Every structure is written in C-alpha cells, then in structure tokens.
PDB file of C-alpha atoms in Angstrom:
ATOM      1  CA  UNK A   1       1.136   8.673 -12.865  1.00  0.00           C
ATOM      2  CA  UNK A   2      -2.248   9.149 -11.154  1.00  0.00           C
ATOM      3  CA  UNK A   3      -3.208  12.581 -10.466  1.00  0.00           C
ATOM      4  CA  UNK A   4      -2.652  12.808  -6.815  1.00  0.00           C
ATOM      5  CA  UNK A   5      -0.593   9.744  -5.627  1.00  0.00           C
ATOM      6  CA  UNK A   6       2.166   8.394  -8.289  1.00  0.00           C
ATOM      7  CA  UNK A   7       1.134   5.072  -8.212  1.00  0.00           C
ATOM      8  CA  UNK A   8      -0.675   4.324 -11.618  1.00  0.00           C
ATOM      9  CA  UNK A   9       1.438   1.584 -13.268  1.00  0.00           C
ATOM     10  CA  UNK A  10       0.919  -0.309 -10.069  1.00  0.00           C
ATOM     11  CA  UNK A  11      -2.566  -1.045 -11.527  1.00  0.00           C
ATOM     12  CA  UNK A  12      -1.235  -1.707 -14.863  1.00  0.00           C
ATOM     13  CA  UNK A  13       0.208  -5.194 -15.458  1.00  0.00           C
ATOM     14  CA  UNK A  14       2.318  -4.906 -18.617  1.00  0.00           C
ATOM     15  CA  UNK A  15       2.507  -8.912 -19.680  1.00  0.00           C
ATOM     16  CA  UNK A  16      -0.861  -9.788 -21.621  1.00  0.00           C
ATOM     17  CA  UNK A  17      -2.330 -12.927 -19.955  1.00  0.00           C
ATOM     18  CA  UNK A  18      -5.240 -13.604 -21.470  1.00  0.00           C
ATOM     19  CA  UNK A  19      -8.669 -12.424 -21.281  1.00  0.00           C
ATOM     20  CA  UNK A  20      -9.660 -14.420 -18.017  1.00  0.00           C
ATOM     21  CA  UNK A  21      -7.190 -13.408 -15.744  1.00  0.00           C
ATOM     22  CA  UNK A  22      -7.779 -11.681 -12.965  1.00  0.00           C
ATOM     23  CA  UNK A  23      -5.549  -9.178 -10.856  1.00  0.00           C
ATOM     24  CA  UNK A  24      -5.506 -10.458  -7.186  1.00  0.00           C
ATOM     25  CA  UNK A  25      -3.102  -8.499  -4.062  1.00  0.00           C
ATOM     26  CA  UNK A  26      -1.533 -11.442  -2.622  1.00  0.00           C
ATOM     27  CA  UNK A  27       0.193 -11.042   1.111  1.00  0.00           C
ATOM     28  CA  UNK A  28       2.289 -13.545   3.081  1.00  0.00           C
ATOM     29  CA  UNK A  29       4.111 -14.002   5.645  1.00  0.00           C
ATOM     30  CA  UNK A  30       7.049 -16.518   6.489  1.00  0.00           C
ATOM     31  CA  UNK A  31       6.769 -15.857   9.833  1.00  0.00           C
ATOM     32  CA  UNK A  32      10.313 -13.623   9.706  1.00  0.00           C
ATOM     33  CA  UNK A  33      10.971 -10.318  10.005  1.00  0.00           C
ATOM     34  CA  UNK A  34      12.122  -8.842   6.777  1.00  0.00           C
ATOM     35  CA  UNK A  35      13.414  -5.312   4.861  1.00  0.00           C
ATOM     36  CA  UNK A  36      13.275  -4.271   1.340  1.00  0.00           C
ATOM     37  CA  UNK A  37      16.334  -5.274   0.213  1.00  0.00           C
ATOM     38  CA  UNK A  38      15.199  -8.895  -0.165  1.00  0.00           C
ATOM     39  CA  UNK A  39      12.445  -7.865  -2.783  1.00  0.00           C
ATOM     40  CA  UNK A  40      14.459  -9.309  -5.329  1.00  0.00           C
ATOM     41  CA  UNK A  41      15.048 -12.915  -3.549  1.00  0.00           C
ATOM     42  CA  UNK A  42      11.201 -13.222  -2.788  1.00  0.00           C
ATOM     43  CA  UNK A  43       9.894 -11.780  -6.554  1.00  0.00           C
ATOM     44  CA  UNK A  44      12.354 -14.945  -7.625  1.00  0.00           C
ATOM     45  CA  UNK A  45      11.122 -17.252  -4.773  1.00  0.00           C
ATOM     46  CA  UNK A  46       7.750 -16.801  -5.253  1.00  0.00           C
ATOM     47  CA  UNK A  47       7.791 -16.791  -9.072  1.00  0.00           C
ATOM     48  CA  UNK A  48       9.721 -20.571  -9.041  1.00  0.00           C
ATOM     49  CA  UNK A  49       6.941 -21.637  -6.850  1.00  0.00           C
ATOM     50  CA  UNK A  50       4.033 -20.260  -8.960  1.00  0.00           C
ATOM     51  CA  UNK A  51       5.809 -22.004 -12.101  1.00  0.00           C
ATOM     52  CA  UNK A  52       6.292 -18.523 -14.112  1.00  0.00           C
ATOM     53  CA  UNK A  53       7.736 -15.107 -14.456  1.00  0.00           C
ATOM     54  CA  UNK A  54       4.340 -13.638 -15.509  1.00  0.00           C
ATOM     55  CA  UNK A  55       2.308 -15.286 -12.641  1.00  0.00           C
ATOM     56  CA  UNK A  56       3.082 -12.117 -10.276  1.00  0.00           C
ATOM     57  CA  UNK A  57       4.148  -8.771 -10.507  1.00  0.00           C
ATOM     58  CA  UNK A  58       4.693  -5.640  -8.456  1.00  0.00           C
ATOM     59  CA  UNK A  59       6.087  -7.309  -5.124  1.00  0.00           C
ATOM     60  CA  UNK A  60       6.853  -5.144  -1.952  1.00  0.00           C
ATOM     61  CA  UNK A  61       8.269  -6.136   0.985  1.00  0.00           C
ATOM     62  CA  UNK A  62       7.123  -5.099   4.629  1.00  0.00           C
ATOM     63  CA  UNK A  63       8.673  -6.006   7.674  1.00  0.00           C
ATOM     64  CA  UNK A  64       6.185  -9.094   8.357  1.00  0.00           C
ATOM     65  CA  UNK A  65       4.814  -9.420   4.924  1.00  0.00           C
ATOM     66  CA  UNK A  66       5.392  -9.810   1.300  1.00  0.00           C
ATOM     67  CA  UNK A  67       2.964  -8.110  -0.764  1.00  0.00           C
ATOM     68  CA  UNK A  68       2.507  -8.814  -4.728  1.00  0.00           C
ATOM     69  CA  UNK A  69      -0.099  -8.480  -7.459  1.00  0.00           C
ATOM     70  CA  UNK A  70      -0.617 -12.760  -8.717  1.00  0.00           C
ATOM     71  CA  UNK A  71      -3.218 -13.170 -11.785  1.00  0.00           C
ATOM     72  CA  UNK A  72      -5.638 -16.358 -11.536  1.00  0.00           C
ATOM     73  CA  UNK A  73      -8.149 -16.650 -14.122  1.00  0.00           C
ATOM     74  CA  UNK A  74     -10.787 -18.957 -11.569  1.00  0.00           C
ATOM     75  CA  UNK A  75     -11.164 -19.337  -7.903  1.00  0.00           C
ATOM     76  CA  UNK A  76      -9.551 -22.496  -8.183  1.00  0.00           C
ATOM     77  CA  UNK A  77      -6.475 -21.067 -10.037  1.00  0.00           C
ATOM     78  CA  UNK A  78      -6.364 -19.116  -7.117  1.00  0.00           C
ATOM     79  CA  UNK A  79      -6.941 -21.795  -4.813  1.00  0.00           C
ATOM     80  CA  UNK A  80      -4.469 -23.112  -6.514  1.00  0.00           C
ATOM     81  CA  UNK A  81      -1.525 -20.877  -6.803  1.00  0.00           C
ATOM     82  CA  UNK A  82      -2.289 -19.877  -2.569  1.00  0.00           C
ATOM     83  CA  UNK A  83      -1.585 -23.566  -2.123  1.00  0.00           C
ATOM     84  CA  UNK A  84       1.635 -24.083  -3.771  1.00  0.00           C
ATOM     85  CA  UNK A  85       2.880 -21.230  -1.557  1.00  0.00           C
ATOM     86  CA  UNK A  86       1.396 -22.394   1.714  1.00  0.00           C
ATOM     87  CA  UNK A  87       2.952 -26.055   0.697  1.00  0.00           C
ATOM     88  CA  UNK A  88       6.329 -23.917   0.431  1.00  0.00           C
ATOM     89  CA  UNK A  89       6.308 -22.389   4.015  1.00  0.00           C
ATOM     90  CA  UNK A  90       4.065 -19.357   3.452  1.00  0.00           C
ATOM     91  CA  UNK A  91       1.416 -18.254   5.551  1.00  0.00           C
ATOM     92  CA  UNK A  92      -0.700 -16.547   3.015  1.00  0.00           C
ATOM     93  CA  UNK A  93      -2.281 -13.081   4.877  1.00  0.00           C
ATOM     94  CA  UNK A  94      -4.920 -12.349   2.614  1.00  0.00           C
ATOM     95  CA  UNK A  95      -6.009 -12.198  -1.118  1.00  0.00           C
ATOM     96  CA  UNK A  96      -8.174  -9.401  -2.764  1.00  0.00           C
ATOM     97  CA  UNK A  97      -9.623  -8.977  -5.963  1.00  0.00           C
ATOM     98  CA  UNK A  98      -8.397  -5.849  -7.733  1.00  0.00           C
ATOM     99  CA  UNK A  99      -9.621  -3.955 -10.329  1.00  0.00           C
ATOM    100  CA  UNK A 100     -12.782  -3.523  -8.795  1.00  0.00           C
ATOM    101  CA  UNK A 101     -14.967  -0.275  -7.608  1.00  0.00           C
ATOM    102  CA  UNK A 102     -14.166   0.877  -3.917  1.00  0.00           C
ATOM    103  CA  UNK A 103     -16.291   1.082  -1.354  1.00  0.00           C
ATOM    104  CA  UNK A 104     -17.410   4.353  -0.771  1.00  0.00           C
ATOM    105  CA  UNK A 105     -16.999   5.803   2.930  1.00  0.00           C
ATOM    106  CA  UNK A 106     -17.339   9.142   4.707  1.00  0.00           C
ATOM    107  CA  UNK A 107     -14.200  10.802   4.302  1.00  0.00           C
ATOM    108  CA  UNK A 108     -12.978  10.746   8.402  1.00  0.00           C
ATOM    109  CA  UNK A 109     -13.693   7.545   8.262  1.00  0.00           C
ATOM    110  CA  UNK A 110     -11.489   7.098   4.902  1.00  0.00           C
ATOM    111  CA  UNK A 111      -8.769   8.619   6.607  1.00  0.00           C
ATOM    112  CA  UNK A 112      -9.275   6.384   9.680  1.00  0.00           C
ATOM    113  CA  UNK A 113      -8.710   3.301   7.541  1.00  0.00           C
ATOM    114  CA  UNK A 114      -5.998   4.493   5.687  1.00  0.00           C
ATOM    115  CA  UNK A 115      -4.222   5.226   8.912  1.00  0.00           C
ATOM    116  CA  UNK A 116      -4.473   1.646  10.050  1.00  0.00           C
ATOM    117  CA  UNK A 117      -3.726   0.363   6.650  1.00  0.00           C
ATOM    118  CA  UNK A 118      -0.641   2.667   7.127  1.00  0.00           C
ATOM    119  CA  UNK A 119       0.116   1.371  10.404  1.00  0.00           C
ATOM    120  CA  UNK A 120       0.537  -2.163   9.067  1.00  0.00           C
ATOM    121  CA  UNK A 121       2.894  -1.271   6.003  1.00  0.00           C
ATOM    122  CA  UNK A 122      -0.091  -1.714   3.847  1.00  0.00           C
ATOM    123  CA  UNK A 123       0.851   1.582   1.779  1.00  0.00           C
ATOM    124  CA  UNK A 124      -0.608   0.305  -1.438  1.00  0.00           C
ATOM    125  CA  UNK A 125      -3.959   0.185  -0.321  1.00  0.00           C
ATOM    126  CA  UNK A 126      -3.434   3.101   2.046  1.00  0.00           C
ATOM    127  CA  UNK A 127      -2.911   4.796  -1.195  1.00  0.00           C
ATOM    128  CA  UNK A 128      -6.118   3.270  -2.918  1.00  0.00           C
ATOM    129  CA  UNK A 129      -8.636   3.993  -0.231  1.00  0.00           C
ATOM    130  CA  UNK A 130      -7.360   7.952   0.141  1.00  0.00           C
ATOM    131  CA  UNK A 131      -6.955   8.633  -3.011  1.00  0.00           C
ATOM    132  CA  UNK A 132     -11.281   8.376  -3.796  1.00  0.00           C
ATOM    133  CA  UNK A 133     -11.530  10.087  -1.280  1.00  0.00           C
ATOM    134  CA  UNK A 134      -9.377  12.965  -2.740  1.00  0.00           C
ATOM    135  CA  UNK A 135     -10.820  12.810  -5.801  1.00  0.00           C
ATOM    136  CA  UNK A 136     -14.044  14.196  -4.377  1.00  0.00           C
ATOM    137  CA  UNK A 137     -12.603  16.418  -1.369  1.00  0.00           C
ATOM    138  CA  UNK A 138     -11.859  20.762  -2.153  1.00  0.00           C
ATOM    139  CA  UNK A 139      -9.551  22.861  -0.509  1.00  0.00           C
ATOM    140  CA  UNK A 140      -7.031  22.312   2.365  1.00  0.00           C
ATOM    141  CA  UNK A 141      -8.417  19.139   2.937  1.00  0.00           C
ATOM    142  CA  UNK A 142      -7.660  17.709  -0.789  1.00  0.00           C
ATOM    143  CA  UNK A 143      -3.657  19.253  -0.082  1.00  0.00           C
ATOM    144  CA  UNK A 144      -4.135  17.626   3.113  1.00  0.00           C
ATOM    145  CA  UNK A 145      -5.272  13.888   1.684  1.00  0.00           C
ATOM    146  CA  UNK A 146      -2.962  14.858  -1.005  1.00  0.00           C
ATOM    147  CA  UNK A 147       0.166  14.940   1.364  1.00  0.00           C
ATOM    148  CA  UNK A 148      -0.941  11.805   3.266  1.00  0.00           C
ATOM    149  CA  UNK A 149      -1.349   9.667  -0.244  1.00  0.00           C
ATOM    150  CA  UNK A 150       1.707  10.762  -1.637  1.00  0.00           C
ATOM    151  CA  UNK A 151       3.709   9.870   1.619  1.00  0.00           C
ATOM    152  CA  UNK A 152       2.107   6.352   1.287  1.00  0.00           C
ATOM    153  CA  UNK A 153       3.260   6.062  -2.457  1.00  0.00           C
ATOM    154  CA  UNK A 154       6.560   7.280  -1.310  1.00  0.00           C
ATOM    155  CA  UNK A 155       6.728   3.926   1.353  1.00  0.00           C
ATOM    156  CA  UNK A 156       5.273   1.751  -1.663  1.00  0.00           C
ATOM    157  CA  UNK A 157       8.792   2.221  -3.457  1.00  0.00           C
ATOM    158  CA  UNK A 158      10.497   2.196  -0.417  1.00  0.00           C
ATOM    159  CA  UNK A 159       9.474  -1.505   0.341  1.00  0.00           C
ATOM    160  CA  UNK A 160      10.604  -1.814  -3.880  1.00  0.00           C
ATOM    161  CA  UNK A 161      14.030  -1.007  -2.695  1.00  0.00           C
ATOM    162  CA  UNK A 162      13.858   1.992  -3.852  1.00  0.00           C
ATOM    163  CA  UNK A 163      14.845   4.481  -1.335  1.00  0.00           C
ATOM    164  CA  UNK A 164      16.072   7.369  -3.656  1.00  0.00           C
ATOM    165  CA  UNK A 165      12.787   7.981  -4.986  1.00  0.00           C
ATOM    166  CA  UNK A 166      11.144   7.328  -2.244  1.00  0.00           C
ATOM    167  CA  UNK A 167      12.997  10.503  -0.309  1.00  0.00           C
ATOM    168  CA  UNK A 168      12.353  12.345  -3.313  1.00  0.00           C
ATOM    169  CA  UNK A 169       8.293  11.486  -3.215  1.00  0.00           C
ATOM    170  CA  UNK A 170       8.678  12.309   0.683  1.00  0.00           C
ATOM    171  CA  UNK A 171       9.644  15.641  -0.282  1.00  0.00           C
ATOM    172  CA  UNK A 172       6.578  16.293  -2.422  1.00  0.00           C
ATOM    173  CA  UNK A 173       4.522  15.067   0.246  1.00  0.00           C
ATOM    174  CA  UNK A 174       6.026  18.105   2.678  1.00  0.00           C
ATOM    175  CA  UNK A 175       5.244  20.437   0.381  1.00  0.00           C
ATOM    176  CA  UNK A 176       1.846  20.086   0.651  1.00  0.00           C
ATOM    177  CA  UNK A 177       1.884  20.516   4.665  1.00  0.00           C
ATOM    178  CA  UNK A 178       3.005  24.070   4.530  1.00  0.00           C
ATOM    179  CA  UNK A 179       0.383  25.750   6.472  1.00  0.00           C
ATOM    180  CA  UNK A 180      -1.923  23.318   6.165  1.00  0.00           C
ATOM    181  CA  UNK A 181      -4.838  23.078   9.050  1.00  0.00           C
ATOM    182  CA  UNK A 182      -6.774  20.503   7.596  1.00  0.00           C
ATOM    183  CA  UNK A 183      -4.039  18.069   9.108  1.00  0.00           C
ATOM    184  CA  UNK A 184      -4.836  18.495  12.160  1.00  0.00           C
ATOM    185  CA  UNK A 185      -8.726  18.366  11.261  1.00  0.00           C
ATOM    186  CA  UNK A 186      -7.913  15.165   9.612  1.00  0.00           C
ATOM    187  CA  UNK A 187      -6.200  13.783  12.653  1.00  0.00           C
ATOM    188  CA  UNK A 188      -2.792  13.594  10.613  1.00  0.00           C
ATOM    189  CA  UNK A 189      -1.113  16.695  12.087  1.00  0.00           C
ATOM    190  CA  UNK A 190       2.164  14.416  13.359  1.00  0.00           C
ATOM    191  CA  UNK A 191       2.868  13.523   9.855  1.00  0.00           C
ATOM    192  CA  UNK A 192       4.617  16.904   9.326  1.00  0.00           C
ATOM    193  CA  UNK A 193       7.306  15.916  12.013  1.00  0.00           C
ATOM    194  CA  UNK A 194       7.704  12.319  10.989  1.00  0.00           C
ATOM    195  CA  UNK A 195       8.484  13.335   7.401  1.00  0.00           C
ATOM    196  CA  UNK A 196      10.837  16.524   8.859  1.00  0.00           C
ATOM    197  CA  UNK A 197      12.919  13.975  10.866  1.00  0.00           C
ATOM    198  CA  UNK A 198      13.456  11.581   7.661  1.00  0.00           C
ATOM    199  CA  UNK A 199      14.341  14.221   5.518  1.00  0.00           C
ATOM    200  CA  UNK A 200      16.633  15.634   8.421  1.00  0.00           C
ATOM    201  CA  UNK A 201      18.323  12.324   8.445  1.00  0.00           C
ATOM    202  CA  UNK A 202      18.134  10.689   4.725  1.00  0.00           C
ATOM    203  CA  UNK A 203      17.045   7.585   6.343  1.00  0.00           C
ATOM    204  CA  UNK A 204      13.929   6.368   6.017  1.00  0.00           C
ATOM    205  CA  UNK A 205      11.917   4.102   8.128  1.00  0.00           C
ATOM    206  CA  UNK A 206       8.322   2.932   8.508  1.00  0.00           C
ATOM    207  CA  UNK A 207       6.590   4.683  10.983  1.00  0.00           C
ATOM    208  CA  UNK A 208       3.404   5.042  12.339  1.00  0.00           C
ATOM    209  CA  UNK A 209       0.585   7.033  13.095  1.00  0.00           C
ATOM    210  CA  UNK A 210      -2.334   7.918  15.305  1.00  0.00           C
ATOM    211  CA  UNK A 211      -5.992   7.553  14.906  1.00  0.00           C
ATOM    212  CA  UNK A 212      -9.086   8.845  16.786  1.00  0.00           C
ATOM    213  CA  UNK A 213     -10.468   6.339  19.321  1.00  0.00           C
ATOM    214  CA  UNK A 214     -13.485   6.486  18.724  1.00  0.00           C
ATOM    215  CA  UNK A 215     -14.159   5.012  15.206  1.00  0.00           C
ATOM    216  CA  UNK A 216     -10.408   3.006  15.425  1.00  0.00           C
ATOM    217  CA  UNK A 217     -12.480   0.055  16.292  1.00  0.00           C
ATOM    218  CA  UNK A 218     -14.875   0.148  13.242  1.00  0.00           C
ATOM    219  CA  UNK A 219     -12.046   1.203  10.507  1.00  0.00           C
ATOM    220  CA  UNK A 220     -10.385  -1.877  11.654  1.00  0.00           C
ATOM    221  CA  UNK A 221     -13.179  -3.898  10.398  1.00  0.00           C
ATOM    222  CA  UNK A 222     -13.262  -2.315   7.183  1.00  0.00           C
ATOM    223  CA  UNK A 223      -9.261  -2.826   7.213  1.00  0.00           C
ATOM    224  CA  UNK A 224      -9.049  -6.805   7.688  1.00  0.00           C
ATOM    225  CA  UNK A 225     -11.048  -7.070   4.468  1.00  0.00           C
ATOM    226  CA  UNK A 226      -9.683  -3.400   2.504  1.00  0.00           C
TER     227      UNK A 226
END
C-alpha cells in the first residue's frame, strides 16, 4: 500500500519476465460501451490475442475503454503486441511507458489534470499524477489531495469489479473531507456530495467533476499524453 493512495501493487508486476521488459499502460477501445463486470472476459480476450497469460496484467475496465499494464521488451515488441490487437478489432487509445519519473507541475495545475484524467475514467493515472503532488504538499491541502487520490484508487477497483472495496476506500476518502477548506481552494469542493450520495445509496457510479476554466485548456494537453 502506498502511503496516501492504496494503489502500490498496481506498480508491482508479480511474474518475472526478464530483464528487458518493460511496463507499458495499454488502453483500447472496441468502440462499445462497457462496465466492470466484463473485466474478466477482456483480461482472457486480450491475453489469447497477445499469446500469454504473463503478457498483461492489472486490467480495468471503463465505460469506453479497457485499460491494462502489457510488458514489451523493444519498441517493436510493442509495435508488435498493439498490432495483434488492432488486427483483432481494437482501437488501441494510447500506450505509455511506466516506471518512469513524473513530470513535475505546479500543484493547481496537478489537480487540474487529475480532474480531467478523472473525468475520462482514467483513475489510475489520476492517482499517479496527485499523489507527487501530495507527497510534497502540508496541511489541509495534503488531507485535501489525500481525499481526492484515495477516491480515485477507490474507482481503480471499482472498474476491477470490485465494488465492496471500493465503497469501503470511498469511505476513507470522506473522512478526510470533514472540515476541510482546502477543497474548495483546490476546486474539488463537490466531491464531498458526490461521495455522500454513493455512500447514501451503496451504488456506485463514475462521476464527474469540475475544473477551473481557465487552465482546463492547458491540463488537457498535458492529459492526452499523462
């Protein structure tokens, strides 16, 4: 478990594949609308069509994506590997090297991205790019990151199919709202009533969230390639 988020052994692929290989975030897209429950079908799918079990780990499933980690020891094993799953009907999103140092970022911006990255069901990475930014933040406003990333780990193992623990990572995440006014300094101050009405109701859904105006248009950038 990392120290603010919950997500650790998401970075930690268990099978040993050989010194080479490197840790890439895969998404596609069949051009469907999807839920979590079919994170079992695609992990299967998408293994046959890479040729092995160990080829991919850690899939999620959004509502227009499938998200997984796929190892590729060259750019043309990656080439590769994208191929076979374009040649099966997938649309392949975008692929990003893991495992490698973030790029730093003031921290409104940091929260400006995440909130996009949010807003398309990218929790992972939501996660990713908060959490250095908590690492280095004091106060209300590291509670305040701190409730944001653990409401994105919570959606990571709710696209897992795992909707127990997600609820249970939800209610973590409220905890560290009480009284909290960096939220609303961070722009996030509607996340306390989006997480009240899940827990109200036990049913969770993606959801999504505003972000200021004014630097929306140069987070995005920084999104399409986070």
């Amino acid at each position: 478990m990392s120290e603010s988020g919950y997500l650790e052994s998401e970075g930690s692929p268990r099978i040993w594949r050989g010194p080479s290989a490197a840790r890439h975030l895969v998404r596609v897209s069949d051009g469907s609308k999807h839920s979590p429950q079919e994170v079992l079908h695609f992990s299967n799918q998408i293994r046959e069509i890479l040729g092995s079990k160990e080829s991919a780990s850690h899939f999620r499933v959004a509502s227009e994506a499938v998200e997984f980690n796929m190892f590729a020891s060259s750019g043309d094993e990656l080439d590769r590997l994208t191929k076979l799953l374009e040649n099966r009907g997938f649309n392949v999103l975008s692929t990003k090297l893991l495992d490698t140092p973030q790029e730093e970022m003031p921290e409104d911006e940091a929260v400006n991205v995440g909130v996009l990255l949010f807003n398309e069901e990218r929790f992972w990475e939501c996660h990713e790019i908060l959490e250095q930014t908590w690492r280095v933040s004091r106060g209300s406003v590291r509670d305040a990151l701190q409730s944001m990333i653990l409401t994105a780990a919570a959606f990571v193992h709710y696209q897992k199919n795992e909707p127990e623990i997600c609820l249970s990572v939800l209610k973590r995440a409220k905890a560290k709202m009480v009284s909290n006014p960096s939220l609303e300094e961070l722009g996030l101050g509607e996340l306390r009533s989006k997480l009240d009405a899940i827990l109200e109701s036990g049913r969770v859904r993606p959801f999504k969230l505003r972000t200021g105006r004014a630097r929306a248009a140069r987070s995005s950038k920084r999104v399409a390639t986070a």
